[in-house]
Amino acid sequence: MNTKNEKTVDDRLKHIAFIMDGNGRWAKKRGMPRSFGHKHGAKAFRNVVEYCGKIGIKHVTVYAFSTENWGRPQGEIDSIIELLDKYIDECAQNMEKYDVRLRFIGDMTPFDDKLKAKIKSIEEMTKDKSLILDVALNYGGRAEIVNACNRLIKEGKTNITEDDISRTLYTAGAPDPDLIVRTAGEMRLSNFLMWQSAYSEFYFTDTLWPDMGPADVDLAVEEFYKRKRRFGKVL
Ligand code: FPP
């Protein structure tokens, strides 16, 4: 499928979100430290994002670091943040080559000022690029909803609507994910895009994230087009 890199998706599939799971298992199978798995996970991430752009996806979201991931060993946390930092630099240095609008969703407050400034700068630098890439960093779906409610309280709202919540989430203005892909055989959402996934289709694969590539994306896309999305209605 799609050997000529033709655009293969239409408006039904604008947004794919990925839960990039299995880096640790991939490394363990090779007798290597978990950070080795993340390093290869970051390679797969580049490959997958590039391919999504090629087939006409307009919006990609990846779960890079959850609010729960702080419970991991410091060395592992540092290795993930370092990979992200490196990716930001790479985007900044390849502005003509990369057509990616990089944005970060989550609570950035715990990160140092240098990283926060880099994030702000890359978001500004890439704001006219086509493929939107939202990287969920220190992200938790519950925390996001609580944060939205607190913002609405500050606004003085007493009667909250669904639109009010949507416009105060980190993802305000973005379309909900049409398809959520989780690798490594786990079949759960793990606090990812809880509000936004209300009508998303889910695709689970046993492929470990570092092995993820165009062929697996093709399979997920193929499966998506077999689904009948009714959004609660009778069609
Ligand atoms: C889950 O696998 C993966 C993560 C918590 C980190 C994901 C991060 C990357 C792919 C690198 C980020 C870099 C960029 C540039 C986006 P796991 O470690 O929980 O795997 P396991 O379940 O097999 O232990």
Short mmCIF file of C-alpha atoms and ligand atoms in Angstrom, two decimals:
data_model
loop_
_atom_site.label_atom_id
_atom_site.label_comp_id
_atom_site.label_asym_id
_atom_site.label_seq_id
_atom_site.Cartn_x
_atom_site.Cartn_y
_atom_site.Cartn_z
CA MET A 1 0.00 0.00 0.00
CA ASN A 2 1.13 3.52 -0.75
CA THR A 3 4.45 2.59 -2.28
CA LYS A 4 4.48 5.83 -4.26
CA ASN A 5 3.95 7.96 -1.17
CA GLU A 6 0.67 9.21 -2.54
CA LYS A 7 -1.80 10.99 -0.36
CA THR A 8 -3.96 8.14 0.93
CA VAL A 9 -6.15 9.75 3.55
CA ASP A 10 -9.05 12.13 3.22
CA ASP A 11 -10.91 14.45 5.58
CA ARG A 12 -12.23 11.55 7.62
CA LEU A 13 -8.73 11.02 8.96
CA LYS A 14 -7.25 14.37 9.84
CA HIS A 15 -5.73 13.60 13.19
CA ILE A 16 -3.84 10.51 14.44
CA ALA A 17 -2.58 10.27 18.00
CA PHE A 18 0.07 7.76 19.06
CA ILE A 19 0.71 6.19 22.44
CA MET A 20 4.35 5.27 21.86
CA ASP A 21 4.64 2.22 24.11
CA GLY A 22 7.20 -0.56 24.31
CA ASN A 23 10.56 1.23 24.24
CA GLY A 24 11.64 -0.44 27.49
CA ARG A 25 10.67 -3.94 26.31
CA TRP A 26 12.40 -3.38 22.98
CA ALA A 27 15.63 -2.50 24.80
CA LYS A 28 15.29 -5.35 27.29
CA LYS A 29 14.97 -7.87 24.46
CA ARG A 30 18.39 -6.66 23.31
CA GLY A 31 19.92 -6.66 26.79
CA MET A 32 20.22 -2.90 26.65
CA PRO A 33 19.19 -0.10 29.07
CA ARG A 34 15.75 1.50 28.72
CA SER A 35 17.30 4.74 27.45
CA PHE A 36 18.49 2.76 24.40
CA GLY A 37 14.85 1.91 23.70
CA HIS A 38 13.85 5.57 23.95
CA LYS A 39 16.66 6.54 21.58
CA HIS A 40 15.33 4.11 18.99
CA GLY A 41 11.79 5.21 19.87
CA ALA A 42 12.75 8.75 18.92
CA LYS A 43 14.01 7.45 15.54
CA ALA A 44 10.72 5.66 14.96
CA PHE A 45 8.87 8.82 15.96
CA ARG A 46 10.68 10.83 13.23
CA ASN A 47 9.95 8.16 10.69
CA VAL A 48 6.26 7.88 11.62
CA VAL A 49 5.70 11.65 11.70
CA GLU A 50 7.35 12.06 8.30
CA TYR A 51 5.23 9.27 6.86
CA CYS A 52 2.01 10.68 8.31
CA GLY A 53 2.77 13.94 6.53
CA LYS A 54 3.41 12.07 3.27
CA ILE A 55 0.08 10.31 3.30
CA GLY A 56 -1.83 13.51 3.97
CA ILE A 57 -2.44 13.45 7.72
CA LYS A 58 -2.81 17.04 8.93
CA HIS A 59 -2.37 16.57 12.64
CA VAL A 60 -0.32 14.15 14.74
CA THR A 61 -0.22 13.97 18.52
CA VAL A 62 2.30 11.84 20.41
CA TYR A 63 2.38 10.90 24.08
CA ALA A 64 6.03 11.55 24.95
CA PHE A 65 5.95 11.98 28.72
CA SER A 66 3.01 11.60 31.09
CA THR A 67 2.41 13.17 34.50
CA GLU A 68 2.92 9.63 35.86
CA ASN A 69 6.32 9.18 34.15
CA TRP A 70 8.01 11.26 36.90
CA GLY A 71 7.95 8.01 38.88
CA ARG A 72 10.67 6.54 36.61
CA PRO A 73 14.39 6.59 37.47
CA GLN A 74 15.88 10.07 37.02
CA GLY A 75 18.34 8.82 34.38
CA GLU A 76 15.50 7.56 32.24
CA ILE A 77 13.53 10.80 32.63
CA ASP A 78 16.62 12.77 31.63
CA SER A 79 17.15 10.60 28.57
CA ILE A 80 13.60 11.26 27.31
CA ILE A 81 13.85 15.03 27.92
CA GLU A 82 17.24 15.07 26.20
CA LEU A 83 15.79 13.38 23.11
CA LEU A 84 13.02 15.95 22.98
CA ASP A 85 15.49 18.77 23.41
CA LYS A 86 17.54 17.34 20.55
CA TYR A 87 14.46 17.09 18.34
CA ILE A 88 13.60 20.75 18.99
CA ASP A 89 17.14 21.73 17.94
CA GLU A 90 16.86 19.58 14.85
CA CYS A 91 13.57 21.26 13.86
CA ALA A 92 15.13 24.69 14.39
CA GLN A 93 18.16 23.77 12.27
CA ASN A 94 16.15 22.28 9.42
CA MET A 95 13.47 24.89 8.98
CA GLU A 96 13.51 24.64 5.16
CA LYS A 97 13.41 20.84 5.16
CA TYR A 98 10.87 20.04 7.89
CA ASP A 99 7.25 20.94 7.34
CA VAL A 100 6.24 20.41 10.96
CA ARG A 101 4.45 22.84 13.22
CA LEU A 102 5.74 21.75 16.60
CA ARG A 103 3.62 22.41 19.69
CA PHE A 104 3.69 21.07 23.20
CA ILE A 105 0.68 20.16 25.30
CA GLY A 106 0.84 19.58 29.04
CA ASP A 107 2.05 21.39 32.12
CA MET A 108 5.45 22.91 31.30
CA THR A 109 5.94 24.50 34.74
CA PRO A 110 8.37 21.86 36.16
CA PHE A 111 10.85 22.24 33.29
CA ASP A 112 13.85 24.54 33.49
CA ASP A 113 13.72 28.01 31.94
CA LYS A 114 16.05 27.02 29.13
CA LEU A 115 13.76 24.25 27.90
CA LYS A 116 10.67 26.39 28.40
CA ALA A 117 12.24 29.15 26.30
CA LYS A 118 13.23 26.64 23.60
CA ILE A 119 9.67 25.31 23.48
CA LYS A 120 8.23 28.81 23.15
CA SER A 121 10.72 29.68 20.46
CA ILE A 122 10.19 26.56 18.33
CA GLU A 123 6.40 26.95 18.58
CA GLU A 124 6.76 30.48 17.24
CA MET A 125 9.35 29.54 14.58
CA THR A 126 7.27 26.72 13.12
CA LYS A 127 3.83 28.31 13.41
CA ASP A 128 3.33 28.59 9.63
CA LYS A 129 4.26 24.97 8.85
CA SER A 130 1.57 22.57 7.63
CA LEU A 131 1.71 19.35 9.62
CA ILE A 132 0.68 20.03 13.20
CA LEU A 133 2.66 17.92 15.65
CA ASP A 134 1.48 18.12 19.24
CA VAL A 135 3.91 16.56 21.67
CA ALA A 136 2.26 15.67 24.99
CA LEU A 137 4.85 16.45 27.64
CA ASN A 138 4.14 16.23 31.36
CA TYR A 139 0.65 15.56 30.11
CA GLY A 140 -2.23 13.90 31.94
CA GLY A 141 -5.82 13.87 30.73
CA ARG A 142 -7.30 14.24 34.20
CA ALA A 143 -4.95 17.07 35.13
CA GLU A 144 -5.85 18.77 31.84
CA ILE A 145 -9.57 18.65 32.64
CA VAL A 146 -9.01 19.87 36.23
CA ASN A 147 -6.84 22.69 34.87
CA ALA A 148 -9.60 23.64 32.41
CA CYS A 149 -12.18 23.72 35.22
CA ASN A 150 -9.93 25.93 37.35
CA ARG A 151 -9.47 28.32 34.46
CA LEU A 152 -13.24 28.53 34.04
CA ILE A 153 -13.69 29.21 37.78
CA LYS A 154 -11.17 32.06 37.42
CA GLU A 155 -13.23 33.38 34.50
CA GLY A 156 -16.20 33.45 36.90
CA LYS A 157 -18.16 30.76 35.04
CA THR A 158 -20.95 29.14 37.05
CA ASN A 159 -22.61 27.12 34.34
CA ILE A 160 -19.96 25.20 32.40
CA THR A 161 -20.68 23.85 28.91
CA GLU A 162 -18.80 21.25 26.86
CA ASP A 163 -17.55 24.05 24.63
CA ASP A 164 -16.15 25.85 27.69
CA ILE A 165 -14.13 22.77 28.64
CA SER A 166 -12.92 22.21 25.06
CA ARG A 167 -11.71 25.79 24.70
CA THR A 168 -9.74 25.69 27.96
CA LEU A 169 -7.97 22.35 27.41
CA TYR A 170 -4.32 22.35 26.27
CA THR A 171 -5.66 21.20 22.90
CA ALA A 172 -8.04 24.17 22.45
CA GLY A 173 -8.88 24.70 18.80
CA ALA A 174 -7.49 21.34 17.63
CA PRO A 175 -9.74 18.69 16.09
CA ASP A 176 -10.31 15.64 18.27
CA PRO A 177 -8.19 12.62 17.24
CA ASP A 178 -9.94 10.48 14.64
CA LEU A 179 -7.66 7.56 15.40
CA ILE A 180 -5.60 6.66 18.46
CA VAL A 181 -2.86 4.08 17.90
CA ARG A 182 -1.22 2.31 20.82
CA THR A 183 1.76 0.04 20.32
CA ALA A 184 3.21 -2.82 22.39
CA GLY A 185 0.02 -4.76 22.98
CA GLU A 186 -1.47 -2.73 25.83
CA MET A 187 -5.13 -1.86 25.38
CA ARG A 188 -5.71 1.17 27.53
CA LEU A 189 -5.72 4.95 27.28
CA SER A 190 -3.39 5.65 30.24
CA ASN A 191 -4.74 9.13 30.92
CA PHE A 192 -4.17 10.30 27.32
CA LEU A 193 -6.60 12.72 25.63
CA MET A 194 -9.47 11.54 27.82
CA TRP A 195 -11.87 14.30 26.85
CA GLN A 196 -10.81 14.45 23.21
CA SER A 197 -11.06 10.69 22.60
CA ALA A 198 -14.79 10.44 23.26
CA TYR A 199 -15.46 9.38 19.65
CA SER A 200 -11.99 8.33 18.50
CA GLU A 201 -11.35 4.99 16.87
CA PHE A 202 -8.71 2.86 18.60
CA TYR A 203 -6.09 0.69 16.97
CA PHE A 204 -3.85 -1.56 19.02
CA THR A 205 -0.81 -3.37 17.69
CA ASP A 206 1.73 -5.71 19.27
CA THR A 207 4.53 -3.90 17.42
CA LEU A 208 6.89 -2.28 19.93
CA TRP A 209 7.22 1.46 19.31
CA PRO A 210 10.87 1.42 18.12
CA ASP A 211 9.80 -1.04 15.39
CA MET A 212 6.91 1.16 14.28
CA GLY A 213 7.15 2.42 10.72
CA PRO A 214 5.19 3.17 7.54
CA ALA A 215 3.89 -0.39 7.11
CA ASP A 216 2.30 -0.33 10.58
CA VAL A 217 0.82 3.12 9.96
CA ASP A 218 -0.66 1.76 6.72
CA LEU A 219 -2.28 -1.11 8.65
CA ALA A 220 -3.77 1.29 11.20
CA VAL A 221 -5.09 3.56 8.44
CA GLU A 222 -6.54 0.59 6.55
CA GLU A 223 -8.32 -0.58 9.71
CA PHE A 224 -9.63 2.95 10.38
CA TYR A 225 -11.32 3.04 6.98
CA LYS A 226 -13.13 -0.22 7.76
CA ARG A 227 -14.76 1.30 10.82
CA LYS A 228 -18.23 2.86 10.70
CA ARG A 229 -18.17 6.01 12.79
CA ARG A 230 -21.64 6.85 13.97
CA PHE A 231 -20.88 9.42 16.66
CA GLY A 232 -23.82 8.03 18.67
CA LYS A 233 -26.27 8.40 15.76
CA VAL A 234 -28.00 5.80 13.59
CA LEU A 235 -26.59 5.89 10.08
C1 FPP B 1 6.66 4.23 26.68
O1 FPP B 1 7.44 3.06 26.58
C2 FPP B 1 7.43 5.35 26.18
C3 FPP B 1 7.71 6.50 26.87
C4 FPP B 1 7.22 6.75 28.23
C5 FPP B 1 8.55 7.55 26.29
C6 FPP B 1 8.30 7.84 24.85
C7 FPP B 1 9.41 8.66 24.36
C8 FPP B 1 9.99 8.54 23.14
C9 FPP B 1 9.52 7.66 22.05
C10 FPP B 1 11.14 9.41 22.82
C11 FPP B 1 10.67 10.84 22.82
C12 FPP B 1 11.36 11.60 21.88
C13 FPP B 1 10.78 12.38 20.97
C14 FPP B 1 11.68 13.11 20.09
C15 FPP B 1 9.29 12.52 20.82
P1 FPP B 1 7.90 2.35 27.91
O2 FPP B 1 9.21 2.94 28.32
O3 FPP B 1 6.83 2.44 28.95
O4 FPP B 1 8.08 0.88 27.41
P2 FPP B 1 7.77 -0.46 28.22
O5 FPP B 1 6.30 -0.46 28.52
O6 FPP B 1 8.16 -1.54 27.26
O7 FPP B 1 8.62 -0.44 29.46
#
